[in-house]
Coordinates of C-alpha atoms and ligand atoms in Angstrom, one line a residue:
X1 CA 105.2 94.3 97.4
X2 CA 107.5 95.7 94.7
X3 CA 105.0 96.4 91.9
X4 CA 102.0 97.4 94.0
X5 CA 100.9 101.0 93.5
X6 CA 99.4 101.2 97.0
X7 CA 102.6 99.7 98.6
X8 CA 104.5 102.5 96.8
X9 CA 102.1 105.1 98.2
X10 CA 102.5 103.6 101.7
X11 CA 106.3 103.7 101.7
X12 CA 106.2 107.2 100.1
X13 CA 107.8 106.2 96.8
X14 CA 104.6 107.5 95.1
X15 CA 103.1 110.7 96.6
X16 CA 99.6 110.8 98.0
X17 CA 97.3 113.1 99.9
X18 CA 97.2 111.5 103.3
X19 CA 94.0 111.9 105.3
X20 CA 94.9 109.6 108.3
X21 CA 97.7 107.4 109.2
X22 CA 98.6 105.1 112.1
X23 CA 100.9 102.1 112.6
X24 CA 98.7 99.7 110.6
X25 CA 96.6 101.7 108.2
X26 CA 96.8 104.6 105.7
X27 CA 93.8 106.6 104.4
X28 CA 94.5 108.8 101.4
X29 CA 92.6 110.6 98.6
X30 CA 91.6 108.5 95.6
X31 CA 92.9 110.2 92.4
X32 CA 89.8 109.2 90.3
X33 CA 88.3 112.7 90.8
X34 CA 84.9 111.1 90.3
X35 CA 83.2 112.3 93.5
X36 CA 84.1 114.9 96.2
X37 CA 86.1 113.4 99.1
X38 CA 86.7 110.0 97.6
X39 CA 89.2 108.3 99.9
X40 CA 90.8 104.9 100.2
X41 CA 91.7 103.1 103.4
X42 CA 94.4 100.4 103.1
X43 CA 96.3 98.1 105.4
X44 CA 100.0 99.0 105.5
X45 CA 101.0 95.4 104.8
X46 CA 100.3 94.0 101.4
X47 CA 97.1 92.0 101.5
X48 CA 95.3 91.3 98.3
X49 CA 91.7 91.3 99.4
X50 CA 89.3 90.4 102.2
X51 CA 90.1 86.7 101.5
X52 CA 93.7 87.1 102.6
X53 CA 93.1 89.5 105.5
X54 CA 93.7 88.3 109.0
X55 CA 91.2 89.4 111.7
X56 CA 93.6 91.8 113.5
X57 CA 94.5 93.7 110.3
X58 CA 90.8 93.9 109.4
X59 CA 90.1 95.2 112.9
X60 CA 92.7 98.0 112.5
X61 CA 91.5 98.9 109.0
X62 CA 87.9 99.2 110.1
X63 CA 88.9 101.2 113.2
X64 CA 90.6 103.7 110.9
X65 CA 87.6 103.7 108.5
X66 CA 85.3 104.5 111.5
X67 CA 87.7 107.2 112.7
X68 CA 87.7 109.0 109.3
X69 CA 84.0 108.5 108.8
X70 CA 83.3 110.0 112.3
X71 CA 85.6 112.9 111.4
X72 CA 83.8 113.6 108.1
X73 CA 80.4 113.9 109.9
X74 CA 81.7 115.7 113.0
X75 CA 84.1 118.2 111.4
X76 CA 83.9 117.7 107.6
X77 CA 80.4 118.9 106.9
X78 CA 79.0 115.5 105.9
X79 CA 76.1 113.5 107.3
X80 CA 76.7 110.1 105.8
X81 CA 79.3 107.8 104.1
X82 CA 79.2 105.0 101.6
X83 CA 81.8 102.3 102.3
X84 CA 82.6 100.2 99.2
X85 CA 85.0 97.3 98.6
X86 CA 85.7 95.0 95.6
X87 CA 87.4 91.8 96.6
X88 CA 88.5 89.7 93.6
X89 CA 88.6 90.3 89.9
X90 CA 85.0 89.1 89.4
X91 CA 83.9 91.8 91.9
X92 CA 85.7 94.5 89.9
X93 CA 88.8 94.9 92.0
X94 CA 91.3 96.8 89.9
X95 CA 94.1 97.3 92.4
X96 CA 95.1 94.0 94.1
X97 CA 95.9 95.6 97.5
X98 CA 92.9 95.4 99.9
X99 CA 91.1 98.8 100.2
X100 CA 87.9 100.3 101.4
X101 CA 86.5 103.2 99.4
X102 CA 85.1 105.9 101.7
X103 CA 82.7 108.3 100.0
X104 CA 81.5 111.2 102.2
X105 CA 77.8 112.1 101.6
X106 CA 75.6 115.1 102.2
X107 CA 71.9 115.1 102.2
X108 CA 70.6 116.0 98.7
X109 CA 74.1 115.6 97.0
X110 CA 72.6 113.6 94.2
X111 CA 75.4 111.0 94.2
X112 CA 74.2 107.5 93.2
X113 CA 76.7 105.2 95.0
X114 CA 74.4 102.2 95.0
X115 CA 74.8 99.5 92.3
X116 CA 71.9 99.0 89.9
X117 CA 71.4 95.2 89.7
X118 CA 69.6 93.7 86.7
X119 CA 67.5 91.3 88.9
X120 CA 68.4 88.0 90.5
X121 CA 68.8 85.0 88.1
X122 CA 67.9 82.4 90.7
X123 CA 65.3 81.9 93.3
X124 CA 66.3 83.4 96.7
X125 CA 65.8 80.1 98.5
X126 CA 68.0 78.3 96.1
X127 CA 70.9 80.8 96.5
X128 CA 70.4 80.8 100.2
X129 CA 71.0 77.0 100.4
X130 CA 74.2 77.5 98.5
X131 CA 75.7 80.4 100.4
X132 CA 74.5 80.1 104.0
X133 CA 77.2 79.2 106.5
X134 CA 76.3 75.7 107.7
Ligands
5GP226 P1 89.1 99.2 92.9 O1 88.6 99.3 91.4 O2 90.2 98.3 93.0 O3 88.0 99.0 93.9 O4 89.6 100.7 93.2 C1 90.9 101.1 92.9 C2 90.9 102.6 93.2 O5 92.3 103.0 93.2 C3 90.3 103.5 92.0 O6 89.2 104.2 92.6 C4 91.4 104.3 91.5 O7 91.0 105.6 91.2 C5 92.4 104.3 92.7 N1 93.8 104.5 92.3 C6 94.5 103.8 91.3 N2 95.7 104.2 91.2 C7 95.9 105.2 92.2 C8 97.0 106.0 92.5 O8 98.1 105.9 92.0 N3 96.8 106.9 93.6 C9 95.6 107.0 94.2 N4 95.5 107.9 95.2 N5 94.5 106.3 93.8 C10 94.7 105.4 92.8
ZN227 ZN1 100.5 96.4 98.1

């Protein structure tokens, strides 16, 4: 897609530090500089979010995420990863091209990658009735 920064990275119009690439997926370094090893895995075709992603593309994307995660732990000196995704504006997605954040972790690194929620506004049973797949 013409105005999409990640599409520009995928086609090479905008430079990136490529970590892994195959026919369907690219994994590259996030420029945020917020945490060591922050990477983004993206499908090569322009897909906005999880909601628009077909099963095959999702499969390829997650295959690549696993490959890079395995590499981080086997050869990159890490022992864990956080995998994060925001799908939709309400979820905090800032770049509208589907991506999984990969954050390599080491025991005792002190990184707090887990969201701090303020506490549920509704009873669990009530929400369960609304969201469960019937
Ligand atoms: P989101 O907020 O949509 O989940 O994450 C978007 C991510 O894309 C952010 O972590 C941001 O740092 C990253 N990002 C935005 N623009 C660029 C760019 O031009 N190059 C790279 N490598 N990362 C980017
Ligand atoms: Zn795109």
